[in-house]
């Protein structure tokens, strides 16, 4: 086995960014575990040599079982790609708190729990790379996405703390901040938004935002990037001895984050409302 061959776990590998990443890591010669709930969606990955695991990141037993399987079969985990996630959309007034908790459960506690179980193995070897998929939405906010953004802001904060905590053990922590990427994410976010806020006081905002979100999932969607843009970045970060702490990639990520830093709040609100047609 070459010294550069890594044992990698990619969550959310049944679709979009995770599926692309798992395939590319495999193509790069690594041993790759691709995990998600819908294992029936991962036959192409299996055919390509990715080891498919059933994983629900909200289920503690499921997480423990997945990590145990990898350690039993491969003895270590060098790279953890915390990618599983979805967008729960709706106005703060409308989103039931049970759904808000579910959003944080998947996007934040799922990532945190996997990280907790992987860290002892990485610490023992004094090496490893944890790659957390945040979003440009971890640095800026759009209307009706409050809980999604809260989850990604949390991913940003946890990643910064983790990076400082684990430096002493030789573990890298990387944040990937994708822009707008053509995956199922937009269609799922649009569905949650319609269910939550399409009737009532925020219906006017919901229509414009849902249309924009749903459009980003179309195969010919303009102003989006392919998931491969993120997959390639993750492969680069996974193989680097000293990866960057942050990668801003995909349509809109770098300019929108710069704009957010430069503009006062109300000027930025104006840009965002225009972009969403609201
Ligand atoms: N697309 C974008 O524009 C964009 C932009 C910035 C950031 N991101 C982030 O990128 C990541 C990947 O999203 P994507 O765009 O590739 O979306 P996607 O195509 O919808 O894929 C999401 C993946 O997450 C998995 N997942 C969802 N809930 C899960 C759970 N409870 N347990 C385990 N897996 C779960 C899904 O698998 P199962 O349903 O089969 O479990 C699926 O494989 C997410 O964290 C998303 O927030 C996306």
PDB file of C-alpha atoms and ligand atoms in Angstrom:
ATOM      1  CA  UNK A   1       0.000   0.000   0.000  1.00  0.00           C
ATOM      2  CA  UNK A   2       1.409   3.389  -0.948  1.00  0.00           C
ATOM      3  CA  UNK A   3       2.160   5.834   1.880  1.00  0.00           C
ATOM      4  CA  UNK A   4      -0.304   8.259   0.344  1.00  0.00           C
ATOM      5  CA  UNK A   5      -3.229   5.857   0.360  1.00  0.00           C
ATOM      6  CA  UNK A   6      -5.771   7.093   2.853  1.00  0.00           C
ATOM      7  CA  UNK A   7      -8.766   5.534   4.536  1.00  0.00           C
ATOM      8  CA  UNK A   8     -11.585   8.033   4.006  1.00  0.00           C
ATOM      9  CA  UNK A   9     -15.195   8.260   5.197  1.00  0.00           C
ATOM     10  CA  UNK A  10     -17.561  10.493   3.235  1.00  0.00           C
ATOM     11  CA  UNK A  11     -21.026  11.099   4.693  1.00  0.00           C
ATOM     12  CA  UNK A  12     -23.957  12.040   2.460  1.00  0.00           C
ATOM     13  CA  UNK A  13     -22.476   9.934  -0.348  1.00  0.00           C
ATOM     14  CA  UNK A  14     -25.807   8.966  -1.936  1.00  0.00           C
ATOM     15  CA  UNK A  15     -26.097  12.236  -3.857  1.00  0.00           C
ATOM     16  CA  UNK A  16     -24.502  15.464  -5.063  1.00  0.00           C
ATOM     17  CA  UNK A  17     -21.236  16.618  -3.518  1.00  0.00           C
ATOM     18  CA  UNK A  18     -20.766  13.494  -1.370  1.00  0.00           C
ATOM     19  CA  UNK A  19     -21.239  11.073  -4.270  1.00  0.00           C
ATOM     20  CA  UNK A  20     -18.804  13.025  -6.453  1.00  0.00           C
ATOM     21  CA  UNK A  21     -16.260  13.252  -3.638  1.00  0.00           C
ATOM     22  CA  UNK A  22     -16.418   9.537  -2.818  1.00  0.00           C
ATOM     23  CA  UNK A  23     -15.870   8.616  -6.484  1.00  0.00           C
ATOM     24  CA  UNK A  24     -12.977  11.046  -6.901  1.00  0.00           C
ATOM     25  CA  UNK A  25     -11.245   9.926  -3.706  1.00  0.00           C
ATOM     26  CA  UNK A  26     -11.555   6.343  -4.944  1.00  0.00           C
ATOM     27  CA  UNK A  27     -10.193   7.310  -8.374  1.00  0.00           C
ATOM     28  CA  UNK A  28      -7.261   8.926  -6.579  1.00  0.00           C
ATOM     29  CA  UNK A  29      -6.458   5.503  -5.110  1.00  0.00           C
ATOM     30  CA  UNK A  30      -7.794   5.889  -1.584  1.00  0.00           C
ATOM     31  CA  UNK A  31      -9.887   3.356   0.326  1.00  0.00           C
ATOM     32  CA  UNK A  32     -13.243   5.082   0.526  1.00  0.00           C
ATOM     33  CA  UNK A  33     -16.294   4.450   2.665  1.00  0.00           C
ATOM     34  CA  UNK A  34     -19.376   6.213   1.314  1.00  0.00           C
ATOM     35  CA  UNK A  35     -22.220   6.515   3.812  1.00  0.00           C
ATOM     36  CA  UNK A  36     -25.860   7.611   3.666  1.00  0.00           C
ATOM     37  CA  UNK A  37     -29.363   6.411   4.500  1.00  0.00           C
ATOM     38  CA  UNK A  38     -30.338   5.546   0.906  1.00  0.00           C
ATOM     39  CA  UNK A  39     -27.824   2.810   0.176  1.00  0.00           C
ATOM     40  CA  UNK A  40     -29.884   1.761  -2.857  1.00  0.00           C
ATOM     41  CA  UNK A  41     -28.705   5.034  -4.430  1.00  0.00           C
ATOM     42  CA  UNK A  42     -25.055   4.019  -4.175  1.00  0.00           C
ATOM     43  CA  UNK A  43     -24.733   1.104  -6.617  1.00  0.00           C
ATOM     44  CA  UNK A  44     -22.566   3.162  -9.007  1.00  0.00           C
ATOM     45  CA  UNK A  45     -20.251   3.967  -6.119  1.00  0.00           C
ATOM     46  CA  UNK A  46     -20.105   0.315  -5.100  1.00  0.00           C
ATOM     47  CA  UNK A  47     -19.307  -0.649  -8.697  1.00  0.00           C
ATOM     48  CA  UNK A  48     -16.459   1.877  -8.647  1.00  0.00           C
ATOM     49  CA  UNK A  49     -14.971   0.253  -5.546  1.00  0.00           C
ATOM     50  CA  UNK A  50     -16.376   2.548  -2.869  1.00  0.00           C
ATOM     51  CA  UNK A  51     -17.370   0.620   0.266  1.00  0.00           C
ATOM     52  CA  UNK A  52     -20.980   1.476   0.948  1.00  0.00           C
ATOM     53  CA  UNK A  53     -22.225   1.951   4.511  1.00  0.00           C
ATOM     54  CA  UNK A  54     -25.724   2.591   5.806  1.00  0.00           C
ATOM     55  CA  UNK A  55     -25.661   5.694   7.992  1.00  0.00           C
ATOM     56  CA  UNK A  56     -28.209   8.003   9.539  1.00  0.00           C
ATOM     57  CA  UNK A  57     -26.256  10.823  11.179  1.00  0.00           C
ATOM     58  CA  UNK A  58     -29.105  11.390  13.665  1.00  0.00           C
ATOM     59  CA  UNK A  59     -28.915   7.811  14.955  1.00  0.00           C
ATOM     60  CA  UNK A  60     -26.154   7.179  17.519  1.00  0.00           C
ATOM     61  CA  UNK A  61     -26.121   3.399  16.980  1.00  0.00           C
ATOM     62  CA  UNK A  62     -25.879   3.853  13.239  1.00  0.00           C
ATOM     63  CA  UNK A  63     -22.887   6.206  13.618  1.00  0.00           C
ATOM     64  CA  UNK A  64     -21.120   3.895  16.066  1.00  0.00           C
ATOM     65  CA  UNK A  65     -21.689   0.885  13.805  1.00  0.00           C
ATOM     66  CA  UNK A  66     -20.285   2.688  10.757  1.00  0.00           C
ATOM     67  CA  UNK A  67     -17.095   3.736  12.577  1.00  0.00           C
ATOM     68  CA  UNK A  68     -16.650   0.273  14.129  1.00  0.00           C
ATOM     69  CA  UNK A  69     -16.954  -1.320  10.676  1.00  0.00           C
ATOM     70  CA  UNK A  70     -14.242   0.931   9.236  1.00  0.00           C
ATOM     71  CA  UNK A  71     -11.860   0.375  12.153  1.00  0.00           C
ATOM     72  CA  UNK A  72     -12.482  -3.374  12.061  1.00  0.00           C
ATOM     73  CA  UNK A  73     -11.897  -3.621   8.299  1.00  0.00           C
ATOM     74  CA  UNK A  74      -9.231  -0.976   7.714  1.00  0.00           C
ATOM     75  CA  UNK A  75      -7.707  -0.292  11.149  1.00  0.00           C
ATOM     76  CA  UNK A  76      -7.839   3.489  10.930  1.00  0.00           C
ATOM     77  CA  UNK A  77      -9.590   6.558   9.506  1.00  0.00           C
ATOM     78  CA  UNK A  78      -7.329   9.169   7.927  1.00  0.00           C
ATOM     79  CA  UNK A  79      -9.941  11.454   6.390  1.00  0.00           C
ATOM     80  CA  UNK A  80     -13.446  12.271   7.588  1.00  0.00           C
ATOM     81  CA  UNK A  81     -15.595  14.287   5.189  1.00  0.00           C
ATOM     82  CA  UNK A  82     -18.596  15.575   7.150  1.00  0.00           C
ATOM     83  CA  UNK A  83     -20.847  16.340   4.193  1.00  0.00           C
ATOM     84  CA  UNK A  84     -24.356  14.997   5.020  1.00  0.00           C
ATOM     85  CA  UNK A  85     -26.842  17.808   5.315  1.00  0.00           C
ATOM     86  CA  UNK A  86     -29.982  19.474   4.037  1.00  0.00           C
ATOM     87  CA  UNK A  87     -31.603  22.877   3.979  1.00  0.00           C
ATOM     88  CA  UNK A  88     -34.647  23.393   6.175  1.00  0.00           C
ATOM     89  CA  UNK A  89     -36.303  26.549   4.913  1.00  0.00           C
ATOM     90  CA  UNK A  90     -39.168  28.676   6.174  1.00  0.00           C
ATOM     91  CA  UNK A  91     -39.640  31.882   8.140  1.00  0.00           C
ATOM     92  CA  UNK A  92     -38.535  31.892  11.761  1.00  0.00           C
ATOM     93  CA  UNK A  93     -42.167  32.472  12.718  1.00  0.00           C
ATOM     94  CA  UNK A  94     -43.389  29.459  10.738  1.00  0.00           C
ATOM     95  CA  UNK A  95     -40.754  26.749  11.226  1.00  0.00           C
ATOM     96  CA  UNK A  96     -41.897  24.380  13.997  1.00  0.00           C
ATOM     97  CA  UNK A  97     -39.160  24.093  16.610  1.00  0.00           C
ATOM     98  CA  UNK A  98     -39.206  20.310  16.166  1.00  0.00           C
ATOM     99  CA  UNK A  99     -38.086  20.851  12.547  1.00  0.00           C
ATOM    100  CA  UNK A 100     -35.501  23.426  13.646  1.00  0.00           C
ATOM    101  CA  UNK A 101     -34.119  20.827  16.058  1.00  0.00           C
ATOM    102  CA  UNK A 102     -34.073  18.230  13.269  1.00  0.00           C
ATOM    103  CA  UNK A 103     -32.061  20.639  11.090  1.00  0.00           C
ATOM    104  CA  UNK A 104     -29.451  21.149  13.806  1.00  0.00           C
ATOM    105  CA  UNK A 105     -29.506  17.429  14.617  1.00  0.00           C
ATOM    106  CA  UNK A 106     -28.425  16.514  11.057  1.00  0.00           C
ATOM    107  CA  UNK A 107     -26.182  19.435  10.082  1.00  0.00           C
ATOM    108  CA  UNK A 108     -24.484  20.042  13.444  1.00  0.00           C
ATOM    109  CA  UNK A 109     -24.872  17.212  15.969  1.00  0.00           C
ATOM    110  CA  UNK A 110     -24.434  14.565  13.269  1.00  0.00           C
ATOM    111  CA  UNK A 111     -21.134  16.138  12.240  1.00  0.00           C
ATOM    112  CA  UNK A 112     -20.091  16.579  15.885  1.00  0.00           C
ATOM    113  CA  UNK A 113     -20.879  13.001  16.851  1.00  0.00           C
ATOM    114  CA  UNK A 114     -18.975  11.513  13.921  1.00  0.00           C
ATOM    115  CA  UNK A 115     -16.059  13.778  14.760  1.00  0.00           C
ATOM    116  CA  UNK A 116     -16.108  12.663  18.423  1.00  0.00           C
ATOM    117  CA  UNK A 117     -15.927   9.000  17.446  1.00  0.00           C
ATOM    118  CA  UNK A 118     -13.223   9.454  14.808  1.00  0.00           C
ATOM    119  CA  UNK A 119     -10.910  11.692  16.862  1.00  0.00           C
ATOM    120  CA  UNK A 120      -9.549   9.029  19.273  1.00  0.00           C
ATOM    121  CA  UNK A 121      -8.360   7.005  16.273  1.00  0.00           C
ATOM    122  CA  UNK A 122      -6.739  10.044  14.648  1.00  0.00           C
ATOM    123  CA  UNK A 123      -5.147  11.157  17.942  1.00  0.00           C
ATOM    124  CA  UNK A 124      -3.666   7.684  18.466  1.00  0.00           C
ATOM    125  CA  UNK A 125      -1.884   7.972  15.105  1.00  0.00           C
ATOM    126  CA  UNK A 126      -1.175  11.694  15.533  1.00  0.00           C
ATOM    127  CA  UNK A 127      -2.525  12.373  12.072  1.00  0.00           C
ATOM    128  CA  UNK A 128      -5.746  12.860  10.169  1.00  0.00           C
ATOM    129  CA  UNK A 129      -7.830  15.389   8.292  1.00  0.00           C
ATOM    130  CA  UNK A 130     -11.393  16.381   9.123  1.00  0.00           C
ATOM    131  CA  UNK A 131     -13.145  18.190   6.289  1.00  0.00           C
ATOM    132  CA  UNK A 132     -16.388  19.909   7.277  1.00  0.00           C
ATOM    133  CA  UNK A 133     -18.733  20.982   4.496  1.00  0.00           C
ATOM    134  CA  UNK A 134     -20.114  24.333   5.527  1.00  0.00           C
ATOM    135  CA  UNK A 135     -21.427  26.777   2.915  1.00  0.00           C
ATOM    136  CA  UNK A 136     -21.085  30.369   1.841  1.00  0.00           C
ATOM    137  CA  UNK A 137     -24.279  30.332   3.916  1.00  0.00           C
ATOM    138  CA  UNK A 138     -22.031  29.848   6.958  1.00  0.00           C
ATOM    139  CA  UNK A 139     -20.847  33.413   6.454  1.00  0.00           C
ATOM    140  CA  UNK A 140     -23.917  35.165   5.090  1.00  0.00           C
ATOM    141  CA  UNK A 141     -27.662  34.818   5.463  1.00  0.00           C
ATOM    142  CA  UNK A 142     -30.584  34.747   3.055  1.00  0.00           C
ATOM    143  CA  UNK A 143     -34.248  35.217   4.015  1.00  0.00           C
ATOM    144  CA  UNK A 144     -36.294  32.154   5.011  1.00  0.00           C
ATOM    145  CA  UNK A 145     -33.074  30.193   5.575  1.00  0.00           C
ATOM    146  CA  UNK A 146     -32.529  31.146   9.209  1.00  0.00           C
ATOM    147  CA  UNK A 147     -32.181  27.635  10.648  1.00  0.00           C
ATOM    148  CA  UNK A 148     -30.029  26.373   7.768  1.00  0.00           C
ATOM    149  CA  UNK A 149     -27.696  29.331   8.174  1.00  0.00           C
ATOM    150  CA  UNK A 150     -27.672  28.881  11.948  1.00  0.00           C
ATOM    151  CA  UNK A 151     -26.548  25.282  11.380  1.00  0.00           C
ATOM    152  CA  UNK A 152     -23.751  26.331   9.018  1.00  0.00           C
ATOM    153  CA  UNK A 153     -22.600  29.216  11.254  1.00  0.00           C
ATOM    154  CA  UNK A 154     -22.356  26.565  13.980  1.00  0.00           C
ATOM    155  CA  UNK A 155     -20.258  24.350  11.677  1.00  0.00           C
ATOM    156  CA  UNK A 156     -17.914  27.297  11.089  1.00  0.00           C
ATOM    157  CA  UNK A 157     -17.514  27.972  14.835  1.00  0.00           C
ATOM    158  CA  UNK A 158     -17.073  24.327  15.797  1.00  0.00           C
ATOM    159  CA  UNK A 159     -14.496  23.858  13.046  1.00  0.00           C
ATOM    160  CA  UNK A 160     -12.453  26.842  14.231  1.00  0.00           C
ATOM    161  CA  UNK A 161     -12.461  25.559  17.815  1.00  0.00           C
ATOM    162  CA  UNK A 162     -11.597  22.033  16.672  1.00  0.00           C
ATOM    163  CA  UNK A 163      -8.701  23.254  14.518  1.00  0.00           C
ATOM    164  CA  UNK A 164      -7.073  24.918  17.526  1.00  0.00           C
ATOM    165  CA  UNK A 165      -7.814  21.977  19.852  1.00  0.00           C
ATOM    166  CA  UNK A 166      -6.409  19.275  17.583  1.00  0.00           C
ATOM    167  CA  UNK A 167      -3.312  21.015  16.211  1.00  0.00           C
ATOM    168  CA  UNK A 168      -1.299  19.463  19.072  1.00  0.00           C
ATOM    169  CA  UNK A 169      -2.248  15.996  17.755  1.00  0.00           C
ATOM    170  CA  UNK A 170      -1.247  16.675  14.152  1.00  0.00           C
ATOM    171  CA  UNK A 171      -4.870  16.692  12.951  1.00  0.00           C
ATOM    172  CA  UNK A 172      -5.945  19.079  10.189  1.00  0.00           C
ATOM    173  CA  UNK A 173      -9.387  20.691  10.221  1.00  0.00           C
ATOM    174  CA  UNK A 174     -10.645  22.080   6.932  1.00  0.00           C
ATOM    175  CA  UNK A 175     -13.808  24.044   6.192  1.00  0.00           C
ATOM    176  CA  UNK A 176     -15.205  23.925   2.663  1.00  0.00           C
ATOM    177  CA  UNK A 177     -17.586  26.779   1.840  1.00  0.00           C
ATOM    178  CA  UNK A 178     -19.395  25.910  -1.397  1.00  0.00           C
ATOM    179  CA  UNK A 179     -21.325  28.491  -3.364  1.00  0.00           C
ATOM    180  CA  UNK A 180     -24.383  27.472  -5.358  1.00  0.00           C
ATOM    181  CA  UNK A 181     -24.008  23.854  -6.498  1.00  0.00           C
ATOM    182  CA  UNK A 182     -26.340  21.880  -8.795  1.00  0.00           C
ATOM    183  CA  UNK A 183     -27.523  19.018  -6.565  1.00  0.00           C
ATOM    184  CA  UNK A 184     -30.763  17.822  -4.963  1.00  0.00           C
ATOM    185  CA  UNK A 185     -30.110  20.273  -2.145  1.00  0.00           C
ATOM    186  CA  UNK A 186     -32.032  23.147  -3.787  1.00  0.00           C
ATOM    187  CA  UNK A 187     -35.106  21.027  -4.601  1.00  0.00           C
ATOM    188  CA  UNK A 188     -35.234  19.647  -1.041  1.00  0.00           C
ATOM    189  CA  UNK A 189     -34.853  23.142   0.447  1.00  0.00           C
ATOM    190  CA  UNK A 190     -37.631  24.447  -1.844  1.00  0.00           C
ATOM    191  CA  UNK A 191     -39.923  21.603  -0.706  1.00  0.00           C
ATOM    192  CA  UNK A 192     -39.346  22.330   2.991  1.00  0.00           C
ATOM    193  CA  UNK A 193     -39.991  26.007   2.310  1.00  0.00           C
ATOM    194  CA  UNK A 194     -43.258  25.352   0.488  1.00  0.00           C
ATOM    195  CA  UNK A 195     -44.457  23.040   3.265  1.00  0.00           C
ATOM    196  CA  UNK A 196     -43.639  25.612   5.928  1.00  0.00           C
ATOM    197  CA  UNK A 197     -44.258  29.107   4.588  1.00  0.00           C
ATOM    198  CA  UNK A 198     -46.177  28.938   1.297  1.00  0.00           C
ATOM    199  CA  UNK A 199     -49.390  29.957   3.053  1.00  0.00           C
ATOM    200  CA  UNK A 200     -49.707  32.746   5.562  1.00  0.00           C
ATOM    201  CA  UNK A 201     -47.842  35.965   6.256  1.00  0.00           C
ATOM    202  CA  UNK A 202     -44.625  35.070   4.402  1.00  0.00           C
ATOM    203  CA  UNK A 203     -46.203  33.539   1.293  1.00  0.00           C
ATOM    204  CA  UNK A 204     -44.998  36.420  -0.888  1.00  0.00           C
ATOM    205  CA  UNK A 205     -41.350  35.899   0.121  1.00  0.00           C
ATOM    206  CA  UNK A 206     -41.647  32.112   0.016  1.00  0.00           C
ATOM    207  CA  UNK A 207     -42.708  32.017  -3.607  1.00  0.00           C
ATOM    208  CA  UNK A 208     -39.671  33.945  -4.877  1.00  0.00           C
ATOM    209  CA  UNK A 209     -37.166  32.099  -2.693  1.00  0.00           C
ATOM    210  CA  UNK A 210     -38.660  28.641  -3.442  1.00  0.00           C
ATOM    211  CA  UNK A 211     -38.462  29.328  -7.184  1.00  0.00           C
ATOM    212  CA  UNK A 212     -34.782  30.335  -6.912  1.00  0.00           C
ATOM    213  CA  UNK A 213     -33.917  27.323  -4.726  1.00  0.00           C
ATOM    214  CA  UNK A 214     -35.727  24.813  -6.955  1.00  0.00           C
ATOM    215  CA  UNK A 215     -34.143  26.285 -10.106  1.00  0.00           C
ATOM    216  CA  UNK A 216     -30.640  25.663  -8.703  1.00  0.00           C
ATOM    217  CA  UNK A 217     -31.273  21.884  -8.806  1.00  0.00           C
ATOM    218  CA  UNK A 218     -32.077  21.816 -12.544  1.00  0.00           C
ATOM    219  CA  UNK A 219     -29.423  20.113 -14.712  1.00  0.00           C
ATOM    220  CA  UNK A 220     -29.116  23.266 -16.860  1.00  0.00           C
ATOM    221  CA  UNK A 221     -29.273  25.724 -13.934  1.00  0.00           C
ATOM    222  CA  UNK A 222     -27.473  28.969 -14.603  1.00  0.00           C
ATOM    223  CA  UNK A 223     -25.346  30.605 -11.921  1.00  0.00           C
ATOM    224  CA  UNK A 224     -24.448  27.268 -10.302  1.00  0.00           C
ATOM    225  CA  UNK A 225     -21.419  24.998 -10.375  1.00  0.00           C
ATOM    226  CA  UNK A 226     -21.244  21.222 -10.809  1.00  0.00           C
ATOM    227  CA  UNK A 227     -20.592  19.146  -7.670  1.00  0.00           C
ATOM    228  CA  UNK A 228     -17.273  18.112  -9.237  1.00  0.00           C
ATOM    229  CA  UNK A 229     -15.901  21.584  -8.410  1.00  0.00           C
ATOM    230  CA  UNK A 230     -16.314  20.749  -4.714  1.00  0.00           C
ATOM    231  CA  UNK A 231     -15.302  17.092  -5.105  1.00  0.00           C
ATOM    232  CA  UNK A 232     -11.972  18.087  -6.685  1.00  0.00           C
ATOM    233  CA  UNK A 233     -11.321  20.596  -3.911  1.00  0.00           C
ATOM    234  CA  UNK A 234     -12.001  18.006  -1.213  1.00  0.00           C
ATOM    235  CA  UNK A 235      -9.653  15.496  -2.871  1.00  0.00           C
ATOM    236  CA  UNK A 236      -6.937  18.170  -2.936  1.00  0.00           C
ATOM    237  CA  UNK A 237      -7.484  19.041   0.743  1.00  0.00           C
ATOM    238  CA  UNK A 238      -7.597  15.354   1.743  1.00  0.00           C
ATOM    239  CA  UNK A 239      -4.227  14.672   0.133  1.00  0.00           C
ATOM    240  CA  UNK A 240      -2.433  17.818   1.332  1.00  0.00           C
ATOM    241  CA  UNK A 241       0.082  17.607   4.186  1.00  0.00           C
ATOM    242  CA  UNK A 242      -0.892  21.142   5.200  1.00  0.00           C
ATOM    243  CA  UNK A 243      -4.282  21.936   3.657  1.00  0.00           C
ATOM    244  CA  UNK A 244      -5.780  25.405   3.754  1.00  0.00           C
ATOM    245  CA  UNK A 245      -8.095  26.081   6.687  1.00  0.00           C
ATOM    246  CA  UNK A 246     -10.852  27.220   4.298  1.00  0.00           C
ATOM    247  CA  UNK A 247     -11.753  26.629   0.670  1.00  0.00           C
ATOM    248  CA  UNK A 248     -14.334  28.966  -0.896  1.00  0.00           C
ATOM    249  CA  UNK A 249     -15.403  27.314  -4.114  1.00  0.00           C
ATOM    250  CA  UNK A 250     -18.320  27.137  -6.496  1.00  0.00           C
ATOM    251  CA  UNK A 251     -20.532  29.756  -8.059  1.00  0.00           C
ATOM    252  CA  UNK A 252     -20.847  32.960  -6.079  1.00  0.00           C
ATOM    253  CA  UNK A 253     -18.915  31.862  -2.985  1.00  0.00           C
ATOM    254  CA  UNK A 254     -15.909  34.197  -3.110  1.00  0.00           C
ATOM    255  CA  UNK A 255     -17.686  37.337  -4.404  1.00  0.00           C
ATOM    256  CA  UNK A 256     -20.717  36.968  -2.127  1.00  0.00           C
ATOM    257  CA  UNK A 257     -18.588  36.449   0.967  1.00  0.00           C
ATOM    258  CA  UNK A 258     -16.438  39.466   0.043  1.00  0.00           C
ATOM    259  CA  UNK A 259     -19.568  41.550  -0.498  1.00  0.00           C
ATOM    260  CA  UNK A 260     -20.919  40.491   2.898  1.00  0.00           C
ATOM    261  CA  UNK A 261     -17.653  41.607   4.541  1.00  0.00           C
ATOM    262  CA  UNK A 262     -17.604  44.944   2.722  1.00  0.00           C
ATOM    263  CA  UNK A 263     -21.234  46.107   2.703  1.00  0.00           C
ATOM    264  CA  UNK A 264     -23.185  47.468   5.662  1.00  0.00           C
ATOM    265  CA  UNK A 265     -26.136  45.260   6.710  1.00  0.00           C
ATOM    266  CA  UNK A 266     -28.921  47.100   4.861  1.00  0.00           C
ATOM    267  CA  UNK A 267     -26.940  47.404   1.649  1.00  0.00           C
ATOM    268  CA  UNK A 268     -26.269  43.654   1.757  1.00  0.00           C
ATOM    269  CA  UNK A 269     -29.968  42.967   2.484  1.00  0.00           C
ATOM    270  CA  UNK A 270     -30.810  44.940  -0.655  1.00  0.00           C
ATOM    271  CA  UNK A 271     -28.451  42.855  -2.812  1.00  0.00           C
ATOM    272  CA  UNK A 272     -29.893  39.607  -1.440  1.00  0.00           C
ATOM    273  CA  UNK A 273     -33.535  40.665  -1.836  1.00  0.00           C
ATOM    274  CA  UNK A 274     -32.809  41.632  -5.430  1.00  0.00           C
ATOM    275  CA  UNK A 275     -31.079  38.289  -6.086  1.00  0.00           C
ATOM    276  CA  UNK A 276     -34.125  36.386  -4.796  1.00  0.00           C
ATOM    277  CA  UNK A 277     -36.604  38.648  -6.568  1.00  0.00           C
ATOM    278  CA  UNK A 278     -38.315  39.677  -3.314  1.00  0.00           C
TER     279      UNK A 278
HETATM  280  N1  LIG B   1     -25.896  22.349  -3.156  1.00  0.00           N
HETATM  281  C1  LIG B   1     -25.504  23.519  -2.690  1.00  0.00           C
HETATM  282  O1  LIG B   1     -25.739  24.581  -3.314  1.00  0.00           O
HETATM  283  C2  LIG B   1     -24.715  23.587  -1.406  1.00  0.00           C
HETATM  284  C3  LIG B   1     -24.084  24.805  -1.106  1.00  0.00           C
HETATM  285  C4  LIG B   1     -23.374  24.915   0.076  1.00  0.00           C
HETATM  286  C5  LIG B   1     -23.282  23.832   0.934  1.00  0.00           C
HETATM  287  N2  LIG B   1     -23.900  22.662   0.633  1.00  0.00           N
HETATM  288  C6  LIG B   1     -23.780  21.551   1.590  1.00  0.00           C
HETATM  289  O2  LIG B   1     -23.173  20.459   0.958  1.00  0.00           O
HETATM  290  C7  LIG B   1     -23.556  19.249   1.612  1.00  0.00           C
HETATM  291  C8  LIG B   1     -24.002  18.229   0.574  1.00  0.00           C
HETATM  292  O3  LIG B   1     -25.167  18.714  -0.056  1.00  0.00           O
HETATM  293  P1  LIG B   1     -25.518  18.434  -1.591  1.00  0.00           P
HETATM  294  O4  LIG B   1     -25.594  19.738  -2.251  1.00  0.00           O
HETATM  295  O5  LIG B   1     -24.643  17.385  -2.167  1.00  0.00           O
HETATM  296  O6  LIG B   1     -27.043  17.917  -1.391  1.00  0.00           O
HETATM  297  P2  LIG B   1     -27.773  16.547  -1.759  1.00  0.00           P
HETATM  298  O7  LIG B   1     -27.529  16.192  -3.174  1.00  0.00           O
HETATM  299  O8  LIG B   1     -29.176  16.719  -1.300  1.00  0.00           O
HETATM  300  O9  LIG B   1     -27.035  15.476  -0.815  1.00  0.00           O
HETATM  301  C9  LIG B   1     -27.197  15.489   0.586  1.00  0.00           C
HETATM  302  C10 LIG B   1     -26.661  14.207   1.180  1.00  0.00           C
HETATM  303  O10 LIG B   1     -26.831  14.267   2.607  1.00  0.00           O
HETATM  304  C11 LIG B   1     -27.364  13.038   3.039  1.00  0.00           C
HETATM  305  N3  LIG B   1     -28.148  13.154   4.259  1.00  0.00           N
HETATM  306  C12 LIG B   1     -29.183  13.989   4.528  1.00  0.00           C
HETATM  307  N4  LIG B   1     -29.681  13.717   5.745  1.00  0.00           N
HETATM  308  C13 LIG B   1     -28.952  12.688   6.255  1.00  0.00           C
HETATM  309  C14 LIG B   1     -28.977  11.942   7.464  1.00  0.00           C
HETATM  310  N5  LIG B   1     -29.878  12.172   8.444  1.00  0.00           N
HETATM  311  N6  LIG B   1     -28.051  10.954   7.654  1.00  0.00           N
HETATM  312  C15 LIG B   1     -27.156  10.689   6.697  1.00  0.00           C
HETATM  313  N7  LIG B   1     -27.074  11.327   5.522  1.00  0.00           N
HETATM  314  C16 LIG B   1     -27.973  12.321   5.315  1.00  0.00           C
HETATM  315  C17 LIG B   1     -28.213  12.526   1.881  1.00  0.00           C
HETATM  316  O11 LIG B   1     -28.272  11.117   1.919  1.00  0.00           O
HETATM  317  P3  LIG B   1     -29.547  10.237   2.361  1.00  0.00           P
HETATM  318  O12 LIG B   1     -30.773  11.113   2.189  1.00  0.00           O
HETATM  319  O13 LIG B   1     -29.501   9.068   1.437  1.00  0.00           O
HETATM  320  O14 LIG B   1     -29.237   9.875   3.767  1.00  0.00           O
HETATM  321  C18 LIG B   1     -27.385  12.975   0.680  1.00  0.00           C
HETATM  322  O15 LIG B   1     -26.445  11.992   0.342  1.00  0.00           O
HETATM  323  C19 LIG B   1     -24.641  19.642   2.619  1.00  0.00           C
HETATM  324  O16 LIG B   1     -24.078  19.756   3.906  1.00  0.00           O
HETATM  325  C20 LIG B   1     -25.097  21.012   2.111  1.00  0.00           C
HETATM  326  O17 LIG B   1     -25.644  21.793   3.132  1.00  0.00           O
HETATM  327  C21 LIG B   1     -24.616  22.510  -0.522  1.00  0.00           C
END
